[in-house]
Short mmCIF file of C-alpha atoms in Angstrom, two decimals:
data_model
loop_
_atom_site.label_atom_id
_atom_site.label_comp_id
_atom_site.label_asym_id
_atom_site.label_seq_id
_atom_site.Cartn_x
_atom_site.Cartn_y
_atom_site.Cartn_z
CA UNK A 9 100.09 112.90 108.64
CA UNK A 10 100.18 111.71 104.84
CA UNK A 11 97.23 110.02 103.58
CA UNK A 12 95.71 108.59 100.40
CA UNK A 13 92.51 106.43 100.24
CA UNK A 14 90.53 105.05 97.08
CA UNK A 15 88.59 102.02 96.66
CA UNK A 16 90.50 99.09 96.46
CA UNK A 17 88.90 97.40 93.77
CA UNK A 18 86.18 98.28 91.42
CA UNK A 19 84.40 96.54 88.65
CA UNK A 20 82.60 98.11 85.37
CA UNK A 21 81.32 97.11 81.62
CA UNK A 22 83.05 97.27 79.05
CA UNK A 23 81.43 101.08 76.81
CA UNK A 24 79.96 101.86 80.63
CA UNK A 25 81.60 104.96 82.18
CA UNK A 26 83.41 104.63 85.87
CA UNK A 27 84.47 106.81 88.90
CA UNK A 28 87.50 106.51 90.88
CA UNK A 29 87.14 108.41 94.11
CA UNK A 30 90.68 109.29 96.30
CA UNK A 31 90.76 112.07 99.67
CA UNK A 32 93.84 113.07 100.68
CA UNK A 33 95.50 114.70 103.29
CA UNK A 34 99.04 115.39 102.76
CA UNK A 35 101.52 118.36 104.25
CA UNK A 36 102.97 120.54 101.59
CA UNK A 37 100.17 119.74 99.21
CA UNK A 38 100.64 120.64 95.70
CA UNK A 39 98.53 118.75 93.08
CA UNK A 40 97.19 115.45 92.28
CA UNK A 41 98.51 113.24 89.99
CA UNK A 42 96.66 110.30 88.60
CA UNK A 43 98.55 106.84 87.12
CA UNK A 44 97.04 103.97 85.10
CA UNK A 45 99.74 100.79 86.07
CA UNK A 46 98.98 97.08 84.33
CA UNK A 47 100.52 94.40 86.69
CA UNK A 48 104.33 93.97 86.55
CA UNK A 49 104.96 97.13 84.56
CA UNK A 50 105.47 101.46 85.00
CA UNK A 51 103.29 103.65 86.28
CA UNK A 52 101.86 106.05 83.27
CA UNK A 53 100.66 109.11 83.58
CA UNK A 54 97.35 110.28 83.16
CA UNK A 55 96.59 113.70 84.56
CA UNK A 56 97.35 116.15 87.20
CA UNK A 57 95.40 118.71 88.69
CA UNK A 58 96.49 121.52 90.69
CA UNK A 59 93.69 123.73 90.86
CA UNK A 60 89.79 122.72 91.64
CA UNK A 61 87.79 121.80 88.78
CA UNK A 62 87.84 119.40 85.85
CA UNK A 63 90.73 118.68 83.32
CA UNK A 64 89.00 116.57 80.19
CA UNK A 65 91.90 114.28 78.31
CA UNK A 66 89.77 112.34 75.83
CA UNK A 67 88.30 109.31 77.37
CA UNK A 68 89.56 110.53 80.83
CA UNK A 69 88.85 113.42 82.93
CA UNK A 70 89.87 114.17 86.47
CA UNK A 71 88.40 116.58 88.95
CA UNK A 72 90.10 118.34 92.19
CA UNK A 73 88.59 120.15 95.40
CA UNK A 74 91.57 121.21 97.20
CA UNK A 75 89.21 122.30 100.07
CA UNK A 76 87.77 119.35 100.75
CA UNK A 77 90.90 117.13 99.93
CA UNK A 78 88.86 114.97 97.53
CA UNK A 79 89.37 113.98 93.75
CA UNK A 80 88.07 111.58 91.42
CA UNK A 81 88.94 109.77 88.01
CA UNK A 82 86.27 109.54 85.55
CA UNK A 83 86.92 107.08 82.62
CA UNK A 84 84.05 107.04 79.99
CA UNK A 85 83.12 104.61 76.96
CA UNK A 86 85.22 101.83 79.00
CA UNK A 87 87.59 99.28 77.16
CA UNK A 88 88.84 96.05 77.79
CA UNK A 89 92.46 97.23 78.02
CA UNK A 90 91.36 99.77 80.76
CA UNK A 91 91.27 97.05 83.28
CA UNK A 92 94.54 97.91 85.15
CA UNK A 93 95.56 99.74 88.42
CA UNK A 94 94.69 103.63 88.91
CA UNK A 95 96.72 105.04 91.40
CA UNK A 96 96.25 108.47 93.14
CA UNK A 97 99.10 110.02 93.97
CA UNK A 98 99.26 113.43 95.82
CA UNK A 99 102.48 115.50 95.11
CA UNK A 100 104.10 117.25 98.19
CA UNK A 101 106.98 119.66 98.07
CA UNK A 102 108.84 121.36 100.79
CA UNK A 103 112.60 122.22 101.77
CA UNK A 104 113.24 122.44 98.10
CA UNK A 105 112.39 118.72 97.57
CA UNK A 106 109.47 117.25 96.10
CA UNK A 107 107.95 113.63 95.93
CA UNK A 108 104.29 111.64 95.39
CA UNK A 109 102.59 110.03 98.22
CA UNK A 110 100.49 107.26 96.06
CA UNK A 111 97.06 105.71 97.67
CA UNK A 112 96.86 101.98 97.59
CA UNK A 113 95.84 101.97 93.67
CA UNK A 114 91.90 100.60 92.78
CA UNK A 115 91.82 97.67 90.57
CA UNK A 116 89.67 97.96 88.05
CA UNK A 117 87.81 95.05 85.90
CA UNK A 118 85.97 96.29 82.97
CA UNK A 119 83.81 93.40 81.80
CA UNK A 120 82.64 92.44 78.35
CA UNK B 23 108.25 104.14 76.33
CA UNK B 24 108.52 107.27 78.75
CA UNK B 25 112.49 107.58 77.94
CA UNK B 26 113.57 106.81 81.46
CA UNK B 27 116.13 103.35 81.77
CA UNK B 28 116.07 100.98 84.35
CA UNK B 29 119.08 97.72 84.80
CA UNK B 30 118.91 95.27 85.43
CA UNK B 31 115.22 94.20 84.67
CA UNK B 32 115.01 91.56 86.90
CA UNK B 33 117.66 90.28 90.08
CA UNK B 34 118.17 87.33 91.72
CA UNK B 35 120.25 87.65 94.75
CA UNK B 36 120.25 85.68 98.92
CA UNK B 37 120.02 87.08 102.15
CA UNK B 38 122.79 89.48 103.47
CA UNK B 39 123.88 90.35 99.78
CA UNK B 40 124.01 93.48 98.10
CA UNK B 41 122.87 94.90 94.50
CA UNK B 42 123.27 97.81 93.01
CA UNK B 43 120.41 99.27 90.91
CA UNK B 44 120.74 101.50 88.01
CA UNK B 45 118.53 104.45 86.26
CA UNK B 46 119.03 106.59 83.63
CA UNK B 47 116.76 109.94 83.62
CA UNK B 48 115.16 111.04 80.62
CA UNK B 49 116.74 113.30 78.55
CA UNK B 50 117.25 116.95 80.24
CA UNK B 51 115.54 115.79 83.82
CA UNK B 52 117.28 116.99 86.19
CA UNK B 53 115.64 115.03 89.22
CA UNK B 54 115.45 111.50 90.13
CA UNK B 55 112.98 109.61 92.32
CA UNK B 56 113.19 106.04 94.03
CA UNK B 57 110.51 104.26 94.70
CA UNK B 58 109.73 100.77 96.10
CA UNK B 59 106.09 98.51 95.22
CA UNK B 60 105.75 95.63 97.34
CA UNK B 61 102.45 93.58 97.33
CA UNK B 62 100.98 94.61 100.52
CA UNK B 63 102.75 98.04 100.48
CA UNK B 64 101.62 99.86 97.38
CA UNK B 65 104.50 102.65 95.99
CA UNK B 66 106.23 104.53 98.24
CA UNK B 67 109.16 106.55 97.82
CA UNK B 68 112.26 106.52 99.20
CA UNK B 69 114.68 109.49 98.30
CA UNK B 70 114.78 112.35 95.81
CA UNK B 71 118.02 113.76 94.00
CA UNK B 72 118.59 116.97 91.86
CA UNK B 73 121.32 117.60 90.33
CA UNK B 74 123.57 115.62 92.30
CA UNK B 75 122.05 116.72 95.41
CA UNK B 76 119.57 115.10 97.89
CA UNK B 77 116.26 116.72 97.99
CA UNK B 78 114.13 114.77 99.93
CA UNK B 79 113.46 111.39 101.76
CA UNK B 80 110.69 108.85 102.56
CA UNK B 81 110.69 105.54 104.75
CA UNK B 82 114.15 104.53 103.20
CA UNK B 83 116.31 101.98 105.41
CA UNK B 84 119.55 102.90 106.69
CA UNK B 85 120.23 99.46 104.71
CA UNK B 86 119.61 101.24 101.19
CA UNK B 87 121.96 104.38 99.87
CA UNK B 88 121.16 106.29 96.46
CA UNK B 89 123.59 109.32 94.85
CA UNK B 90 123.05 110.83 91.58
CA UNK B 91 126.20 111.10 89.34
CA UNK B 92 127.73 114.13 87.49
CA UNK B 93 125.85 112.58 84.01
CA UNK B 94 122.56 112.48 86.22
CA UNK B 95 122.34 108.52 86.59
CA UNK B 96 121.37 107.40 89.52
CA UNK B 97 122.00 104.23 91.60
CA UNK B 98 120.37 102.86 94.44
CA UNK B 99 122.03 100.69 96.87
CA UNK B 100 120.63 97.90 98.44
CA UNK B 101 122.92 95.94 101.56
CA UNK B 102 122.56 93.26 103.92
CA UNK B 103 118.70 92.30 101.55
CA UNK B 104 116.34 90.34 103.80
CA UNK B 105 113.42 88.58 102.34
CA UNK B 106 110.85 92.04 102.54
CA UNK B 107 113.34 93.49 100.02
CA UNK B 108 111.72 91.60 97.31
CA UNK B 109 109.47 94.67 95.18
CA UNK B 110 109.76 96.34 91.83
CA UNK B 111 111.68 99.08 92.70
CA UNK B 112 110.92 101.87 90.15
CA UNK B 113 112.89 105.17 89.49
CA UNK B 114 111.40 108.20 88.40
CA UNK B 115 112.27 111.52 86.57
CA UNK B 116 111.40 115.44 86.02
CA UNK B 117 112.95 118.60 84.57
CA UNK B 118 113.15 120.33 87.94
CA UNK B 119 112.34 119.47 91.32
CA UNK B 120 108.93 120.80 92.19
CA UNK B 121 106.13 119.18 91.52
CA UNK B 122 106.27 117.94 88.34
CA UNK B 123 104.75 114.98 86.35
CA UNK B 124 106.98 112.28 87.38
CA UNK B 125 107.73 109.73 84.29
CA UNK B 126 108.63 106.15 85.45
CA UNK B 127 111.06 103.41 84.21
CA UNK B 128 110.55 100.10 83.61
CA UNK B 129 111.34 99.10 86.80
CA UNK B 130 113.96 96.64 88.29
CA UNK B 131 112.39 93.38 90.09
CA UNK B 132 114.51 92.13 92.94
CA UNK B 133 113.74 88.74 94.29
CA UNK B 134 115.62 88.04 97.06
CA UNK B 135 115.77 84.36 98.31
#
């Protein structure tokens, strides 16, 4: 079967740094995408990982072990505007077709 | 402002009706993606095209139809709407169709009443 699982909601302070856990299991796996989403609007994109290790964007960094089907989102020196959905979103491709199977999302608050 | 178009930005519509729902890729994508975010559902996706063609499909109804047109728009079609059709029903694009960073419209909120 397909499945995504993070926290559902996490809470942080505002300078603090945070970590968004996600496992997967997912046929035709063949990277991990992660998306920041405020309420109402588009998904952005934030980083994708398609081998293990670590992939540092600036305040952001994201981390992949394809063997054990686990990644994680690590946000550092936390701002107010961070609060917003992170989704997880594992990208599967087979017969020539290709889509993302997206966890739940965590909500996070960062706090002043 | 990740280049990809959604209209109408928010619809209004009963029971039993049917809307259309328009995207516009960015500029040189190739692929399209549907996808539907209801409260208690999260995002899921609901069909793929490239290039004209179908590529791949998730939970979509036999209710709802998509095709992608020779100038790479795409429409989804939404018939005989029932109250669990209300979401934010986002469309996606990417160059080619592995798996690629996926950039997202706008999205189109449907309320149906």
């Amino acid at each position: 079967g397909q499945n995504i699982d993070q926290p559902t909601e996490m809470t942080a302070t505002e300078g603090a740094i945070v970590q968004i856990n996600c496992t997967y299991q997912t046929s035709g796996f063949n990277g991990l995408f992660w998306y920041q989403q405020h309420a109402g609007e588009a998904p952005t994109f934030l980083s994708y990982n398609v081998l293990d290790g670590l992939e540092e964007k600036g305040r952001f960094s994201s981390f992949l072990s394809r063997s054990k089907g686990y990644s994680y989102l690590l946000l550092k020196e936390l701002q107010m505007k961070d609060s917003a959905s992170y989704l997880c979103a594992a990208s599967s491709f087979y017969n020539q077709g290709g889509k993302l199977i997206f966890g739940q999302g965590t909500e996070l608050s960062v706090k002043p | 402002d990740s280049g990809v178009t959604q209209t109408p930005k928010h619809l209004i519509t009963a029971t039993g009706q049917r809307v259309t729902l328009r995207c516009s890729p960015r500029s040189g994508d190739l692929s399209v993606y549907w996808y539907q975010q209801s409260l208690d559902q999260g995002l899921q996706f609901l069909i793929q095209y490239y290039n004209g063609e179908e590529r791949a499909k998730g939970n979509i109804l036999e209710r709802f139809s998509a095709q992608q047109f020779p100038d790479l728009h795409s429409e989804l079609n939404l018939s005989s709407l029932e109250l669990g059709d209300s979401a934010l029903y986002f469309c996606a694009s990417s160059p080619r169709t592995d798996t690629e960073t996926q950039y997202f419209g706008p999205g189109t909120r449907l309320l149906v009443l």
